[in-house]
mmCIF file of C-alpha atoms in Angstrom:
data_model
loop_
_atom_site.group_PDB
_atom_site.id
_atom_site.type_symbol
_atom_site.label_atom_id
_atom_site.label_comp_id
_atom_site.label_asym_id
_atom_site.label_seq_id
_atom_site.Cartn_x
_atom_site.Cartn_y
_atom_site.Cartn_z
ATOM 1 C CA MET A 18 -0.317 -0.180 0.213
ATOM 2 C CA SER A 19 1.360 3.239 -0.856
ATOM 3 C CA LEU A 20 1.701 6.401 1.643
ATOM 4 C CA GLN A 21 -0.359 8.380 0.070
ATOM 5 C CA SER A 22 -3.045 5.303 0.025
ATOM 6 C CA GLU A 23 -2.220 4.335 3.459
ATOM 7 C CA VAL A 24 -2.619 8.244 4.635
ATOM 8 C CA GLU A 25 -6.389 8.245 2.708
ATOM 9 C CA ALA A 26 -7.109 4.692 4.712
ATOM 10 C CA THR A 27 -6.331 6.505 8.372
ATOM 11 C CA ILE A 28 -8.263 9.546 7.321
ATOM 12 C CA LYS A 29 -11.738 7.434 6.244
ATOM 13 C CA ARG A 30 -11.002 5.533 9.627
ATOM 14 C CA ILE A 31 -10.753 8.218 11.857
ATOM 15 C CA SER A 32 -13.233 10.570 10.339
ATOM 16 C CA GLY A 33 -15.982 7.447 10.078
ATOM 17 C CA HIS A 34 -15.625 7.134 13.679
ATOM 18 C CA PRO A 35 -19.384 8.339 15.011
ATOM 19 C CA SER A 36 -17.904 10.884 17.436
ATOM 20 C CA VAL A 37 -15.853 12.777 15.048
ATOM 21 C CA LEU A 38 -16.972 15.993 13.205
ATOM 22 C CA GLY A 39 -13.914 16.386 11.004
ATOM 23 C CA MET A 40 -10.397 16.015 10.818
ATOM 24 C CA LEU A 41 -7.609 17.891 8.958
ATOM 25 C CA VAL A 42 -4.226 16.819 7.979
ATOM 26 C CA LEU A 43 -1.984 20.139 7.636
ATOM 27 C CA GLY A 44 1.797 20.912 6.829
ATOM 28 C CA ASP A 45 4.065 21.814 9.357
ATOM 29 C CA ASP A 46 3.739 25.416 8.278
ATOM 30 C CA GLY A 47 0.016 25.240 8.918
ATOM 31 C CA THR A 48 -1.230 24.495 5.247
ATOM 32 C CA PRO A 49 -4.029 22.178 4.846
ATOM 33 C CA ILE A 50 -3.389 19.342 2.885
ATOM 34 C CA LYS A 51 -6.135 17.318 3.707
ATOM 35 C CA SER A 52 -10.053 18.360 5.159
ATOM 36 C CA THR A 53 -12.929 17.148 5.651
ATOM 37 C CA PHE A 54 -14.195 20.504 6.722
ATOM 38 C CA GLU A 55 -15.654 22.759 4.330
ATOM 39 C CA VAL A 56 -12.998 25.384 3.464
ATOM 40 C CA ASP A 57 -14.123 28.328 5.339
ATOM 41 C CA GLU A 58 -13.955 26.058 8.359
ATOM 42 C CA THR A 59 -10.675 24.804 7.385
ATOM 43 C CA ALA A 60 -8.997 28.064 6.851
ATOM 44 C CA LYS A 61 -10.425 28.466 10.868
ATOM 45 C CA TYR A 62 -9.105 25.542 12.367
ATOM 46 C CA SER A 63 -5.562 25.346 10.684
ATOM 47 C CA SER A 64 -4.526 28.916 11.804
ATOM 48 C CA LEU A 65 -5.851 28.804 15.151
ATOM 49 C CA LEU A 66 -4.872 25.119 16.031
ATOM 50 C CA THR A 67 -1.692 25.487 14.541
ATOM 51 C CA GLN A 68 -0.449 28.405 16.698
ATOM 52 C CA PHE A 69 -2.016 26.689 19.480
ATOM 53 C CA ALA A 70 0.123 23.655 18.805
ATOM 54 C CA ALA A 71 3.286 25.798 18.614
ATOM 55 C CA LEU A 72 2.553 27.448 22.063
ATOM 56 C CA SER A 73 1.708 24.090 23.707
ATOM 57 C CA ARG A 74 5.189 22.769 22.338
ATOM 58 C CA SER A 75 6.668 25.994 23.914
ATOM 59 C CA ALA A 76 5.279 25.724 26.936
ATOM 60 C CA VAL A 77 6.357 22.120 27.768
ATOM 61 C CA ARG A 78 9.833 23.045 26.783
ATOM 62 C CA ASP A 79 9.818 25.758 28.920
ATOM 63 C CA ILE A 80 8.776 23.587 31.526
ATOM 64 C CA ASP A 81 11.048 21.068 30.819
ATOM 65 C CA PRO A 82 13.709 21.367 28.006
ATOM 66 C CA THR A 83 13.997 17.753 27.738
ATOM 67 C CA ASN A 84 10.636 17.239 26.936
ATOM 68 C CA ASP A 85 8.560 17.254 24.039
ATOM 69 C CA LEU A 86 4.852 17.612 23.159
ATOM 70 C CA SER A 87 2.953 14.355 22.124
ATOM 71 C CA TYR A 88 -0.333 15.938 21.528
ATOM 72 C CA VAL A 89 -3.131 18.405 23.107
ATOM 73 C CA ARG A 90 -6.923 17.889 23.986
ATOM 74 C CA VAL A 91 -8.751 20.731 24.093
ATOM 75 C CA ARG A 92 -12.543 20.127 25.854
ATOM 76 C CA SER A 93 -14.886 22.968 25.391
ATOM 77 C CA THR A 94 -18.573 22.424 26.192
ATOM 78 C CA ASN A 95 -19.339 21.547 22.574
ATOM 79 C CA HIS A 96 -16.408 20.151 21.177
ATOM 80 C CA GLU A 97 -12.867 18.236 21.782
ATOM 81 C CA TYR A 98 -10.043 19.446 19.544
ATOM 82 C CA ILE A 99 -7.263 16.857 19.359
ATOM 83 C CA CYS A 100 -3.977 18.532 18.114
ATOM 84 C CA ILE A 101 -1.196 15.923 17.085
ATOM 85 C CA PRO A 102 1.875 17.648 15.809
ATOM 86 C CA ASP A 103 4.491 15.756 14.205
ATOM 87 C CA LYS A 104 7.725 16.520 12.452
ATOM 88 C CA LYS A 105 6.255 17.238 9.027
ATOM 89 C CA PHE A 106 2.451 17.003 9.682
ATOM 90 C CA HIS A 107 -0.007 18.448 12.251
ATOM 91 C CA ILE A 108 -3.072 15.908 12.332
ATOM 92 C CA ILE A 109 -6.240 18.064 13.916
ATOM 93 C CA VAL A 110 -9.585 15.622 15.029
ATOM 94 C CA VAL A 111 -12.794 17.953 15.898
ATOM 95 C CA THR A 112 -15.300 15.567 17.844
ATOM 96 C CA GLY A 113 -18.566 16.188 19.249
ATOM 97 C CA THR A 114 -18.775 16.058 23.272
ATOM 98 C CA SER A 115 -21.759 13.985 24.458
ATOM 99 C CA ASP A 116 -23.424 17.219 26.502
ATOM 100 C CA GLY A 117 -22.420 19.010 23.072
ATOM 101 C CA GLN A 118 -23.389 17.342 20.317
ATOM 102 C CA MET B 29 -17.726 19.909 55.935
ATOM 103 C CA SER B 30 -16.391 23.972 55.618
ATOM 104 C CA LEU B 31 -15.355 24.963 51.895
ATOM 105 C CA GLN B 32 -11.993 25.554 53.126
ATOM 106 C CA SER B 33 -11.771 21.540 54.626
ATOM 107 C CA GLU B 34 -13.580 20.309 51.419
ATOM 108 C CA VAL B 35 -10.943 21.766 49.099
ATOM 109 C CA GLU B 36 -8.179 20.094 51.206
ATOM 110 C CA ALA B 37 -9.738 16.673 51.119
ATOM 111 C CA THR B 38 -10.271 16.826 47.333
ATOM 112 C CA ILE B 39 -6.352 18.330 46.816
ATOM 113 C CA LYS B 40 -5.613 14.986 49.003
ATOM 114 C CA ARG B 41 -7.389 12.520 47.193
ATOM 115 C CA ILE B 42 -6.365 13.638 43.485
ATOM 116 C CA SER B 43 -2.617 14.225 44.536
ATOM 117 C CA GLY B 44 -2.459 10.754 46.597
ATOM 118 C CA HIS B 45 -3.294 9.265 43.008
ATOM 119 C CA PRO B 46 0.052 6.833 42.081
ATOM 120 C CA SER B 47 0.049 8.786 38.967
ATOM 121 C CA VAL B 48 -0.307 12.702 40.123
ATOM 122 C CA LEU B 49 3.078 13.950 40.689
ATOM 123 C CA GLY B 50 1.624 16.880 42.004
ATOM 124 C CA MET B 51 -1.153 19.825 41.831
ATOM 125 C CA LEU B 52 -1.886 23.608 41.919
ATOM 126 C CA VAL B 53 -4.926 25.543 42.811
ATOM 127 C CA LEU B 54 -4.321 29.008 41.153
ATOM 128 C CA GLY B 55 -6.618 32.246 41.885
ATOM 129 C CA ASP B 56 -8.119 33.391 38.671
ATOM 130 C CA ASP B 57 -5.158 35.994 38.099
ATOM 131 C CA GLY B 58 -2.629 33.197 38.517
ATOM 132 C CA THR B 59 -1.589 33.354 42.171
ATOM 133 C CA PRO B 60 -0.827 30.341 43.490
ATOM 134 C CA ILE B 61 -3.289 29.386 46.533
ATOM 135 C CA LYS B 62 -2.258 25.874 47.265
ATOM 136 C CA SER B 63 0.641 23.553 45.819
ATOM 137 C CA THR B 64 2.056 20.288 46.356
ATOM 138 C CA PHE B 65 5.102 21.112 44.690
ATOM 139 C CA GLU B 66 8.325 23.155 45.762
ATOM 140 C CA VAL B 67 8.317 27.038 45.437
ATOM 141 C CA ASP B 68 10.133 27.158 41.991
ATOM 142 C CA GLU B 69 8.665 24.537 40.409
ATOM 143 C CA THR B 70 5.289 26.001 41.392
ATOM 144 C CA ALA B 71 6.345 29.579 40.134
ATOM 145 C CA LYS B 72 6.992 27.649 36.446
ATOM 146 C CA TYR B 73 3.925 26.333 36.373
ATOM 147 C CA SER B 74 1.534 28.608 37.573
ATOM 148 C CA SER B 75 2.861 31.184 35.338
ATOM 149 C CA LEU B 76 3.212 29.372 32.037
ATOM 150 C CA LEU B 77 0.059 27.081 32.588
ATOM 151 C CA THR B 78 -2.257 30.274 33.725
ATOM 152 C CA GLN B 79 -0.765 31.592 30.214
ATOM 153 C CA PHE B 80 -1.950 28.661 28.572
ATOM 154 C CA ALA B 81 -5.203 28.370 29.813
ATOM 155 C CA ALA B 82 -6.125 31.759 29.035
ATOM 156 C CA LEU B 83 -4.684 31.189 25.472
ATOM 157 C CA SER B 84 -6.982 27.846 25.199
ATOM 158 C CA ARG B 85 -9.624 29.886 26.061
ATOM 159 C CA SER B 86 -9.610 32.386 23.678
ATOM 160 C CA ALA B 87 -8.597 29.911 20.568
ATOM 161 C CA VAL B 88 -12.142 27.652 21.590
ATOM 162 C CA ARG B 89 -13.854 31.547 21.828
ATOM 163 C CA ASP B 90 -12.525 32.347 18.082
ATOM 164 C CA ILE B 91 -13.457 29.215 16.430
ATOM 165 C CA ASP B 92 -16.752 29.302 18.182
ATOM 166 C CA PRO B 93 -18.126 32.192 20.316
ATOM 167 C CA THR B 94 -20.977 30.625 22.106
ATOM 168 C CA ASN B 95 -18.342 27.593 23.095
ATOM 169 C CA ASP B 96 -16.360 27.918 26.515
ATOM 170 C CA LEU B 97 -13.132 25.813 27.550
ATOM 171 C CA SER B 98 -13.931 22.869 29.970
ATOM 172 C CA TYR B 99 -10.202 21.746 30.397
ATOM 173 C CA VAL B 100 -6.818 21.301 28.568
ATOM 174 C CA ARG B 101 -4.630 18.345 28.591
ATOM 175 C CA VAL B 102 -1.162 18.493 27.426
ATOM 176 C CA ARG B 103 0.672 15.027 27.027
ATOM 177 C CA SER B 104 4.286 15.199 26.270
ATOM 178 C CA THR B 105 6.843 12.988 26.621
ATOM 179 C CA ASN B 106 7.324 12.919 30.120
ATOM 180 C CA HIS B 107 4.233 14.104 31.858
ATOM 181 C CA GLU B 108 0.597 15.240 31.171
ATOM 182 C CA TYR B 109 -0.313 18.388 32.272
ATOM 183 C CA ILE B 110 -4.456 18.777 32.787
ATOM 184 C CA CYS B 111 -5.596 22.600 33.230
ATOM 185 C CA ILE B 112 -9.040 23.186 34.396
ATOM 186 C CA PRO B 113 -9.886 26.789 34.452
ATOM 187 C CA ASP B 114 -13.169 27.865 36.834
ATOM 188 C CA LYS B 115 -14.685 31.069 37.251
ATOM 189 C CA LYS B 116 -12.352 31.563 40.456
ATOM 190 C CA PHE B 117 -9.736 29.026 40.313
ATOM 191 C CA HIS B 118 -7.306 26.899 38.017
ATOM 192 C CA ILE B 119 -6.827 24.021 38.852
ATOM 193 C CA ILE B 120 -3.773 22.125 37.531
ATOM 194 C CA VAL B 121 -2.964 18.641 37.679
ATOM 195 C CA VAL B 122 0.739 17.022 36.892
ATOM 196 C CA THR B 123 0.790 13.421 36.019
ATOM 197 C CA GLY B 124 3.255 11.174 34.648
ATOM 198 C CA THR B 125 3.296 9.283 31.586
ATOM 199 C CA SER B 126 3.614 4.969 31.250
ATOM 200 C CA ASP B 127 6.264 5.757 29.369
ATOM 201 C CA GLY B 128 7.968 8.922 31.185
ATOM 202 C CA GLN B 129 7.906 8.406 34.485
#
């Protein structure tokens, strides 16, 4: 299976989960590579959550320079945003919350 | 049971959990009210994670103004930081990770 089809299969599997509202794959500069959202939501999520992942990483390093960020989960009343920063990609998954949606 | 002793009992219960390395209760301005850490770690955690909780809240509101932050979990290689912002207090719990400690 090529890397491309592997990525496609993974996105299909994750975004097919009932609680998942959508997901994005961003380049390390925050440029959307893949998204299951409409264009305007993709733009909103990608700019905000890329900054947020970068801030999370620097907060972790400020506390302990030997440490590195694995992921961030931001739980709000309506949604949960899971940001998984990797070397070349950022993966963002947006899920509903049982009390939200 | 008075509010004070209720808070003490809750802190004792949470910080007694095997995976918990320590916890802090901060005022809404980030001033440490209670901490199970040494003074310098308390200062480091309180300043960084208060800013972080505030940024998380504004990111959530930017995405959806009707939404509000419930909590943030920052998972790093060595630790997990759980920030629970409330109206008057911020509660921060630091746990080890099975791969970290």
